[in-house]
Coordinates of N, CA and C and ligand atoms in Angstrom, one line a residue:
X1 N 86.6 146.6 182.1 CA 86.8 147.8 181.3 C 87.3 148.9 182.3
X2 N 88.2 149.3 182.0 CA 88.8 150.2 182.8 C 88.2 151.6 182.3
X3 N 87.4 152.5 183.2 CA 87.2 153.8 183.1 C 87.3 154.6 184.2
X4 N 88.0 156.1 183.6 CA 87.8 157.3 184.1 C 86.9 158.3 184.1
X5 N 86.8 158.6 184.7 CA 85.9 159.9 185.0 C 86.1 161.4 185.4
X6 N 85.7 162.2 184.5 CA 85.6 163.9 185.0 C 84.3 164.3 185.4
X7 N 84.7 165.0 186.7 CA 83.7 165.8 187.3 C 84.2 166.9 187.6
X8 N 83.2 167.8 187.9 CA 83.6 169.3 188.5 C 82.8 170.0 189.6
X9 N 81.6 168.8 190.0 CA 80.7 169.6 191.5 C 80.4 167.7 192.1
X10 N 78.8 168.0 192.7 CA 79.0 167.3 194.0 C 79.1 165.8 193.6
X11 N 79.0 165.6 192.5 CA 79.3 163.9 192.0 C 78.6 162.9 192.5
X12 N 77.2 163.3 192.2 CA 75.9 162.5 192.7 C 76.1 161.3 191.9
X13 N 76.1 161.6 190.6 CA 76.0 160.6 189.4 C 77.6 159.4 189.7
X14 N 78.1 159.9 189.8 CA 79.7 159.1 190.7 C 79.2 158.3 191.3
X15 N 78.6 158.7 192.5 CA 78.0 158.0 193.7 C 77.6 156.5 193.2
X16 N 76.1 157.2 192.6 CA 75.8 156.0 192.0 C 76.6 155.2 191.5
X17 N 77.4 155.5 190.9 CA 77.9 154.4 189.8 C 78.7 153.6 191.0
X18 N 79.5 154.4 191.7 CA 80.5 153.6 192.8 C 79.3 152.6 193.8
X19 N 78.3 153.2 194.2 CA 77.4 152.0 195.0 C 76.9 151.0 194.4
X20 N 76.8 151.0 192.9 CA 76.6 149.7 192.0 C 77.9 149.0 192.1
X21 N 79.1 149.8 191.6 CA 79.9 149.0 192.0 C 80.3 148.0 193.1
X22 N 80.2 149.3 194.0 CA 80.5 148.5 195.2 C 79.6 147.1 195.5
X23 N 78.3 147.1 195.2 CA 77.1 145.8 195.2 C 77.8 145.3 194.4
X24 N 78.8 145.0 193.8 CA 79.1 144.2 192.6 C 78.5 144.0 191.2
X25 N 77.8 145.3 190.9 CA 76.4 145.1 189.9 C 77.1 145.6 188.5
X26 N 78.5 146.4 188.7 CA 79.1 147.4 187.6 C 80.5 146.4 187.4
X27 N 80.8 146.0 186.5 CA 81.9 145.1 185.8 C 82.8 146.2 184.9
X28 N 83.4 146.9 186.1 CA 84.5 148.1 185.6 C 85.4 147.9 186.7
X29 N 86.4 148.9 186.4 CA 87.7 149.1 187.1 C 87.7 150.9 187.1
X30 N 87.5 151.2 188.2 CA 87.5 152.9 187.9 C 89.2 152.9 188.0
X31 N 89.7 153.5 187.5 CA 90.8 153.9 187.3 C 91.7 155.6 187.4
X32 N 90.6 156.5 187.8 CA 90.8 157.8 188.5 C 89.4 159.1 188.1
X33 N 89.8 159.2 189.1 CA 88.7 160.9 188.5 C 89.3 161.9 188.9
X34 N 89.0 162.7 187.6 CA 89.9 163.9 187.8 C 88.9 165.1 187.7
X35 N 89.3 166.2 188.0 CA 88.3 167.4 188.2 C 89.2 168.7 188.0
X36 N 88.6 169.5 187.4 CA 89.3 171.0 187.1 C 89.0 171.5 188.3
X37 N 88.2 171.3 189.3 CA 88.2 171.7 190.5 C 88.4 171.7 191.6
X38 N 89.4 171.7 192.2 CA 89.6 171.5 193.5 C 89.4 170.7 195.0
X39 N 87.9 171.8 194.7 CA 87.2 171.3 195.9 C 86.0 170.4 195.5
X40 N 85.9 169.9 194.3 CA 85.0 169.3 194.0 C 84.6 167.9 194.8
X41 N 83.4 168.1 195.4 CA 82.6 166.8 196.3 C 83.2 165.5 195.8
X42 N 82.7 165.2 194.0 CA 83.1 164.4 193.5 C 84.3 163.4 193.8
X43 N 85.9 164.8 194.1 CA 87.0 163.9 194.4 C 87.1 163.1 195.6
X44 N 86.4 163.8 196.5 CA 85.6 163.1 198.1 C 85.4 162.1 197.7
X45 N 84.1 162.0 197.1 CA 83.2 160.7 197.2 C 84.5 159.4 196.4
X46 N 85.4 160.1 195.4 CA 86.4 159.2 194.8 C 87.5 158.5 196.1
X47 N 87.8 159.4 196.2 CA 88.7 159.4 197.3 C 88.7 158.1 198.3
X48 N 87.1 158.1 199.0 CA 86.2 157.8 200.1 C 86.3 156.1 199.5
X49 N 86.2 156.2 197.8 CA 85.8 154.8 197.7 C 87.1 154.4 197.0
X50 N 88.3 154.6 197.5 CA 89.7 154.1 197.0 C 89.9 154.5 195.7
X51 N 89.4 155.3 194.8 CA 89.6 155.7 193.8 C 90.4 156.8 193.5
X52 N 91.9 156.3 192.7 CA 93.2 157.5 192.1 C 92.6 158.8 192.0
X53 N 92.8 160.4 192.6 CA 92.0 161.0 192.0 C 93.2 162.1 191.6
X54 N 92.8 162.7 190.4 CA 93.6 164.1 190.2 C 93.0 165.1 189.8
X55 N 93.3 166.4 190.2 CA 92.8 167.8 190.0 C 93.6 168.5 189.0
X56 N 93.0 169.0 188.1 CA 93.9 169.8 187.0 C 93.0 171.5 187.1
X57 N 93.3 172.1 188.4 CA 92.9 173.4 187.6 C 93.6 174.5 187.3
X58 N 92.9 175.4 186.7 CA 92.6 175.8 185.4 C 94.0 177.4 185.7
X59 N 94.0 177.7 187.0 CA 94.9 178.1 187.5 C 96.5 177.8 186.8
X60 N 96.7 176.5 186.8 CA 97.7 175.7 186.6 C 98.7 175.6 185.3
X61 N 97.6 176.3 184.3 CA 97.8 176.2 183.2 C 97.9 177.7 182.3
X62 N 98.5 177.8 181.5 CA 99.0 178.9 180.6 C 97.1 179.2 179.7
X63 N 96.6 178.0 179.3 CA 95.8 178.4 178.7 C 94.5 176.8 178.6
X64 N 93.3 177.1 178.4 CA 92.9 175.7 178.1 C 93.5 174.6 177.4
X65 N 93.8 174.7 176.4 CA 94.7 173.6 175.4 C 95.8 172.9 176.4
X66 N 96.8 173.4 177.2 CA 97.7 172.9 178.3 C 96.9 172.4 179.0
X67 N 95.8 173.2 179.6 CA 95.3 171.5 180.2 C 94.3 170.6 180.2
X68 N 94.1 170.8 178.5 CA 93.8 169.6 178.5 C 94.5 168.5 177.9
X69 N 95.3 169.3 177.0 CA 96.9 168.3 177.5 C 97.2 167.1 178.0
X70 N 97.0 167.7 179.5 CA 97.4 167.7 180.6 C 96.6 166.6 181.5
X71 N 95.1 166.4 181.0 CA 94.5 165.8 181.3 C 94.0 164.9 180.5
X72 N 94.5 165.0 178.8 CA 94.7 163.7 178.3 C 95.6 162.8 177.8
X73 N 96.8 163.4 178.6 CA 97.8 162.6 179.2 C 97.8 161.5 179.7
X74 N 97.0 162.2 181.0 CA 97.0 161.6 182.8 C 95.6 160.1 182.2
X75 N 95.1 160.3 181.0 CA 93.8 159.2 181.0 C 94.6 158.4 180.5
X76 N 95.8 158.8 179.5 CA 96.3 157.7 178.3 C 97.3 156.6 179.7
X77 N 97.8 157.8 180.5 CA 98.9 157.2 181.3 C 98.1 156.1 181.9
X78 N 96.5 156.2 182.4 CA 95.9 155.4 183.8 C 95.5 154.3 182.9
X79 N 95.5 154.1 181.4 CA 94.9 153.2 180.2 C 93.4 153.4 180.7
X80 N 93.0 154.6 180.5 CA 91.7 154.5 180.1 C 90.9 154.1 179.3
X81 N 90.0 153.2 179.2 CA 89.1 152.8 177.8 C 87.7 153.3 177.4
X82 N 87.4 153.8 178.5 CA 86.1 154.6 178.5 C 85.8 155.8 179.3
X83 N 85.9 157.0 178.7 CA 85.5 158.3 179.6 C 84.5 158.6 179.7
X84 N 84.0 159.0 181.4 CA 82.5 159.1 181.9 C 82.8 160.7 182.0
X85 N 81.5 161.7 181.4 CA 81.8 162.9 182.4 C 80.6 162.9 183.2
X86 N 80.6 163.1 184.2 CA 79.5 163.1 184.9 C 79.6 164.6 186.1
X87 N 78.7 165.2 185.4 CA 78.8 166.6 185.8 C 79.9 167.3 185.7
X88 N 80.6 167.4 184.4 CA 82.1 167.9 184.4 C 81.3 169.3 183.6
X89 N 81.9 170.4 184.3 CA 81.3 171.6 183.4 C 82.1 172.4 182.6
X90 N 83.6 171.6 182.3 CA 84.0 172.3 181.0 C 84.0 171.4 179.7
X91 N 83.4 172.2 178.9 CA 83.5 171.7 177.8 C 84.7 170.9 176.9
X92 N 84.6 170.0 176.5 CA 86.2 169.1 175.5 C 86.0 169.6 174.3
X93 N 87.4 170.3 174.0 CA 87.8 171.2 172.5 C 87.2 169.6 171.4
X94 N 87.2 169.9 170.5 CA 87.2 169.1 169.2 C 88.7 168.5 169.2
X95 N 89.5 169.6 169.6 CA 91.0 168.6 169.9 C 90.9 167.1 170.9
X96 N 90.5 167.7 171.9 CA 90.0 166.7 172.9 C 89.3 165.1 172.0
X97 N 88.3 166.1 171.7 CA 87.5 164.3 171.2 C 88.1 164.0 170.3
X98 N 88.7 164.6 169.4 CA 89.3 163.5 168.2 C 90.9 162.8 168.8
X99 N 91.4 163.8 169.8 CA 92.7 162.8 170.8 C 92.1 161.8 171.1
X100 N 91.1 161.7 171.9 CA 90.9 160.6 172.5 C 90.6 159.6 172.2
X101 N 91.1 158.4 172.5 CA 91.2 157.0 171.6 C 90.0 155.9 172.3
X102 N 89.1 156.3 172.8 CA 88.4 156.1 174.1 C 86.7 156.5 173.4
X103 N 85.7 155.9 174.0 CA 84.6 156.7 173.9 C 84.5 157.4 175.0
X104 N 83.7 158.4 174.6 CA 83.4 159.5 175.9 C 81.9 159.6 175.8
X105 N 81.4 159.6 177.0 CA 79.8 159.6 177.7 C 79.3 160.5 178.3
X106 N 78.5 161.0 178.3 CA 77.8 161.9 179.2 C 76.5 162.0 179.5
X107 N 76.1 162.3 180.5 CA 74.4 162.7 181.0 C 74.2 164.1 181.1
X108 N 73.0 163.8 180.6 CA 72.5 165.6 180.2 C 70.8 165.9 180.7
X109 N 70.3 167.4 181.5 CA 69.5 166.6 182.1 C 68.0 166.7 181.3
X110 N 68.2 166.7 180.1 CA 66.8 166.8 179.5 C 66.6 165.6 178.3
X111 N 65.4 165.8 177.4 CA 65.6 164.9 176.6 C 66.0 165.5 174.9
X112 N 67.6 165.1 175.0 CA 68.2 165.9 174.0 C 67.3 165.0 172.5
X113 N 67.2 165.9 171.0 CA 68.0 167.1 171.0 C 67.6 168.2 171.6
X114 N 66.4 168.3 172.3 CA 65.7 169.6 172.8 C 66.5 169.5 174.6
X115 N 66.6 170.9 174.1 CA 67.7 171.9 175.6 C 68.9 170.8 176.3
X116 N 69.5 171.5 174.9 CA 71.0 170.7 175.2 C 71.9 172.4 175.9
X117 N 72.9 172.3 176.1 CA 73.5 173.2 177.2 C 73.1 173.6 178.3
X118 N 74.0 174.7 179.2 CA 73.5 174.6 180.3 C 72.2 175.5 181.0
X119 N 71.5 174.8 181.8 CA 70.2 175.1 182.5 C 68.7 174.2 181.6
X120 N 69.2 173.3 181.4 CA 68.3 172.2 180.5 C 67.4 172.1 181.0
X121 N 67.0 172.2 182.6 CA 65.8 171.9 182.9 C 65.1 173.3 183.0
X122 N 65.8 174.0 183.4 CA 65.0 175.5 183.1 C 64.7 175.8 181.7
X123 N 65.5 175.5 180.7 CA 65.1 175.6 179.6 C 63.6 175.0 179.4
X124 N 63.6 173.5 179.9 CA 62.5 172.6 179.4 C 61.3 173.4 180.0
X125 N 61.6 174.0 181.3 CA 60.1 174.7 182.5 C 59.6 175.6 181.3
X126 N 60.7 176.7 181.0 CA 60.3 178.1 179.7 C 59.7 177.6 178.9
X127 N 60.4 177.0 178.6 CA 59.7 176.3 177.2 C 57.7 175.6 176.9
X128 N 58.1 175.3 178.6 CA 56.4 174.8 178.6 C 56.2 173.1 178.1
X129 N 57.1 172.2 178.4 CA 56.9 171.1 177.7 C 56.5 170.1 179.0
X130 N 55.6 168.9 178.7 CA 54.9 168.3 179.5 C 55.9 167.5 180.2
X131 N 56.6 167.0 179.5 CA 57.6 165.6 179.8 C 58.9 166.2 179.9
X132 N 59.8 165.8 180.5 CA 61.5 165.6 180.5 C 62.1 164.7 180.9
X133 N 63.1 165.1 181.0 CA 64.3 163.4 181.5 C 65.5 163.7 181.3
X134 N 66.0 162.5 180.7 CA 67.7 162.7 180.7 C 68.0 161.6 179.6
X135 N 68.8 162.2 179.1 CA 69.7 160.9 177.9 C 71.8 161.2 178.5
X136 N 71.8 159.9 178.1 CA 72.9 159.6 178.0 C 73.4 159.4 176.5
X137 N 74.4 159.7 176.3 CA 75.2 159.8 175.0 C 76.7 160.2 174.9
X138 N 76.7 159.8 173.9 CA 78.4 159.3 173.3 C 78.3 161.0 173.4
X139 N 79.7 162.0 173.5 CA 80.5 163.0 173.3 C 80.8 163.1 171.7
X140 N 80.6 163.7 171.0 CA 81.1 164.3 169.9 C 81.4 165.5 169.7
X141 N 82.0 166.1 169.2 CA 82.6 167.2 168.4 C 81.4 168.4 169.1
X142 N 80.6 168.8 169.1 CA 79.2 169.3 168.8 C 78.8 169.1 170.5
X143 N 77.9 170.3 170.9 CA 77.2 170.4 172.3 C 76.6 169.5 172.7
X144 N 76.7 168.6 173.3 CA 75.2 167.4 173.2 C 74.3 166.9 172.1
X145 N 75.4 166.8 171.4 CA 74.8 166.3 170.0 C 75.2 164.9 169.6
X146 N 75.9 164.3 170.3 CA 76.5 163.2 169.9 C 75.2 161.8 170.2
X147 N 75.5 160.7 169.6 CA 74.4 159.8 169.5 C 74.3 159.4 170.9
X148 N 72.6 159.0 170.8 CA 72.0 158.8 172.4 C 72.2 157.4 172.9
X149 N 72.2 157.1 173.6 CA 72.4 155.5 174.3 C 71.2 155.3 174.8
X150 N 70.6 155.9 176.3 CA 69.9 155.7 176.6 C 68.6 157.3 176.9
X151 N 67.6 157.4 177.4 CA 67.3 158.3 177.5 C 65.9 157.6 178.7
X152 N 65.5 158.6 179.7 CA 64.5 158.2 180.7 C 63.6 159.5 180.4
X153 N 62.1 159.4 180.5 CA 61.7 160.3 180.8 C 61.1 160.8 182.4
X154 N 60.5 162.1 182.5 CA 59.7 162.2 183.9 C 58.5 163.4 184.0
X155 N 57.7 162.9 184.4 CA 56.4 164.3 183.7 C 56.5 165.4 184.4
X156 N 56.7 166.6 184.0 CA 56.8 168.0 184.3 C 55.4 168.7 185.0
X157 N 55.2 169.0 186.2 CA 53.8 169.1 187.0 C 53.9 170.5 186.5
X158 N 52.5 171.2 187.0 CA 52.4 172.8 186.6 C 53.0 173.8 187.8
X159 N 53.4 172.6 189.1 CA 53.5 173.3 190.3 C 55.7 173.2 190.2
X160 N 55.5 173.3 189.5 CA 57.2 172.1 189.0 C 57.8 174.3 188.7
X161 N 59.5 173.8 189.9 CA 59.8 174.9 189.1 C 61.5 174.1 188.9
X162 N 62.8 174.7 188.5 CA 63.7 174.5 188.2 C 64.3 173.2 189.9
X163 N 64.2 173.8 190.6 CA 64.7 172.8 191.8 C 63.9 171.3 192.1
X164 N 62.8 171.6 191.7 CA 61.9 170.1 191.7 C 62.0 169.4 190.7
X165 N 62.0 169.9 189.1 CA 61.9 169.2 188.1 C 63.4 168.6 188.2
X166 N 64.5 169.4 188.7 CA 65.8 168.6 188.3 C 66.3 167.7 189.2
X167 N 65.6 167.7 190.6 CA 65.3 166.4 191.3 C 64.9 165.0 190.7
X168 N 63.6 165.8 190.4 CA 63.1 164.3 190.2 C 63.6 163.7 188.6
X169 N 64.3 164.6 187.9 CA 65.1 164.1 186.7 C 66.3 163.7 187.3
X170 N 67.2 164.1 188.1 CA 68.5 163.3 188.8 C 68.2 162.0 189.2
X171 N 66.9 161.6 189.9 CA 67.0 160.5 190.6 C 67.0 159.6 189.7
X172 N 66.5 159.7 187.9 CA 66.7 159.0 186.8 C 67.5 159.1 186.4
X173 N 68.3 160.2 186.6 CA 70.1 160.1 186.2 C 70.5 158.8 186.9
X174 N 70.4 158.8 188.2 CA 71.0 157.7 189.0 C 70.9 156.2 188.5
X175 N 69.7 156.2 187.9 CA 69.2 154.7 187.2 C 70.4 154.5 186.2
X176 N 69.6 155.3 184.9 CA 70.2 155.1 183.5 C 71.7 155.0 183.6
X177 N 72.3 156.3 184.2 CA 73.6 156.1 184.0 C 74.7 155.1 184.4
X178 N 74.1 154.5 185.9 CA 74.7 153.0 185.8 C 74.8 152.0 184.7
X179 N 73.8 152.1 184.4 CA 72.9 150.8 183.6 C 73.4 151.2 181.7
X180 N 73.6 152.8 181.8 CA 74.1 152.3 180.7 C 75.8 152.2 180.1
X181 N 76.7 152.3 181.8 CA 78.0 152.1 181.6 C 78.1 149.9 181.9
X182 N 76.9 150.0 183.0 CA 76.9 148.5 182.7 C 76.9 148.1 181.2
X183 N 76.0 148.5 180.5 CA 75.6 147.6 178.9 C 77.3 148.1 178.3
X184 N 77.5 149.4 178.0 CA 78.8 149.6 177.7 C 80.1 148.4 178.0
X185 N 80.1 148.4 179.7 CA 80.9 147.1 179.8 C 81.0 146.2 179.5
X186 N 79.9 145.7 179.2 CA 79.2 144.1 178.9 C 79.1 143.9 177.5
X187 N 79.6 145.0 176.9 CA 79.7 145.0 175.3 C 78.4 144.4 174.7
X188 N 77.1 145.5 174.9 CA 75.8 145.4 174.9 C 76.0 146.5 173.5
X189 N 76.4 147.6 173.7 CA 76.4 148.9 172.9 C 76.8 149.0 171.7
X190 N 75.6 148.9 170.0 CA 76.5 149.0 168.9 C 76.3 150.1 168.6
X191 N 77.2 150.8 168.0 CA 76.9 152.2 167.2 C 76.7 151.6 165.3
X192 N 75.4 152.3 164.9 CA 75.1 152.2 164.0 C 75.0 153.4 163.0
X193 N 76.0 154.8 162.5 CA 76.0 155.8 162.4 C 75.1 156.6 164.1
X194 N 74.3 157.3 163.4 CA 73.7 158.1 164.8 C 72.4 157.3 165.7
X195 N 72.8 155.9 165.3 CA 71.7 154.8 165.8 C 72.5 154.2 167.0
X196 N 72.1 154.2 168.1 CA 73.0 153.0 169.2 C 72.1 151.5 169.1
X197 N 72.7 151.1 169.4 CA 71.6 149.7 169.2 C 72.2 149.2 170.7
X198 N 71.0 148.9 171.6 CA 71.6 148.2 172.7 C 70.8 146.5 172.4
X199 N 71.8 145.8 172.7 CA 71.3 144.4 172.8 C 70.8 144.2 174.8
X200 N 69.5 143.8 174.6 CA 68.6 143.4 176.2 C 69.1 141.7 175.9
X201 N 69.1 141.3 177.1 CA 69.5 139.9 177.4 C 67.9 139.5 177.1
X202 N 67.3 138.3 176.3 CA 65.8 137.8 176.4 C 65.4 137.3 177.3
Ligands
GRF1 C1 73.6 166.4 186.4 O1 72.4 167.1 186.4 C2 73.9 166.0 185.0 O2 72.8 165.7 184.2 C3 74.7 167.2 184.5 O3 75.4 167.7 185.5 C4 74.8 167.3 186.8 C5 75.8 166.6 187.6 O4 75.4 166.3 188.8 N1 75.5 166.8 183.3 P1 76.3 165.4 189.8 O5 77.6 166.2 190.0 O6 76.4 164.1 189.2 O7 75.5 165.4 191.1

C-alpha cells in the first residue's frame, strides 16, 4: 500500500511508523511527506529515512484552496492510496476530502467524540475526566468526527497537568497508530456506515 503523509511539527508519530517499518513490521511503501512547514522536524526524520519529501507553504500560495491544490496534486502524482496526517495542523477543506480518492487518517489526542480540536488534552484536564487516550480515525468532512478505527485509553492522575498527560497519551499514540495503518494495509479494516469493523487474526 503506498501511503503519504502530512505533517507540520516534530513527527513523533512518523517516527514510529518509519521504525516499524524499518523492523519490517509495516507492509507499506511510504511514498512522500509533505508539510506546510518548512522547518518541520517531521521532513528530517523523512528525509533521514529515504523518504520523497515536499514542503508546500502557505507563503507560496495566493490563498488556501491553491495549496491545497497543490498538495493534492503532488499525492495523485506519487499514487497515493492512503493518507496519514500525523500531526498536520491545518485543517482539509471539505473540498479536500471529497477530492481525495484515498482514505485519510488521523490521530487525535483524546478519546473522541469528547475534545475533539485543538488542546484535547487540556480540554480533557478542564474538564475533570478520569480516563483519556487517543483514537485513530478515518477524516471526514467534520472536525474529528469521522468514524474511529482504533482508540487506546490512559488514566488521568490528580497530579497530571497538560505536559504529563499528553506524554503519557503520545506514547499510546506510538502503539495504535502503527498498528492501525498495519490492519489498514493488511486489509483488516471494514467500514460499516460509522462502525469500523477490524478483523484480529484468531
Ligand atoms: C499528536 O499529539 C497527535 O495526536 C496530534 O498532533 C500531535 C502530533 O505529534 N494530532 P507528532 O508531530 O507526531 O510528534
Amino acid at each position: 500500500m503506498k501511503v503519504a503523509v502530512l505533517a507540520s511539527g516534530r513527527g513523533s508519530n512518523l517516527q514510529a511508523m518509519i521504525a516499524e517499518w524499518q523492523e519490517g513490521t509495516l507492509p507499506v511503501e511510504f511514498v512522500g511527506v509533505g508539510s506546510n512547514n518548512l522547518d518541520a522536524m517531521a521532513l528530517t526524520i523523512a528525509e533521514k529515512a529515504g523518504i520523497p519529501v515536499r514542503a508546500f507553504p502557505r507563503d507560496n500560495y495566493n490563498d488556501k484552496s491553491e495549496q491545497e491544490t497543490d498538495i493534492l496534486n503532488w499525492l495523485e502524482d506519487i499514487g497515493t492510496e492512503l493518507l496519514i496526517l500525523a500531526g498536520y495542523m491545518l485543517v482539509l477543506s471539505p473540498r479536500f476530502v471529497r477530492t481525495a480518492e484515498y482514505p485519510i487518517v488521523n490521530i487525535h489526542p483524546a478519546l473522541l467524540p469528547s475534545f475533539p480540536g485543538l488542546h484535547a488534552q487540556k480540554q480533557a484536564l478542564d474538564y475533570g475526566v478520569k480516563v483519556s487516550g487517543c483514537t485513530v480515525h478515518y477524516v471526514d468532512e467534520g472536525m474529528d468526527s469521522g468514524p474511529i478505527i482504533l482508540q487506546e485509553t490512559v488514566p488521568v492522575f490528580d497530579e497530571d497537568d497538560e505536559e504529563t498527560l499528553s506524554a503519557r497519551i503520545l506514547k499510546k499514540e506510538h502503539i495504535i497508530y502503527p498498528e492501525a495503518i498495519r490492519l489498514l494495509a493488511n486489509g483488516k479494516v471494514k467500514r460499516d456506515g460509522r462502525r469500523v469493523i477490524i478483523q484480529r487474526d484468531s
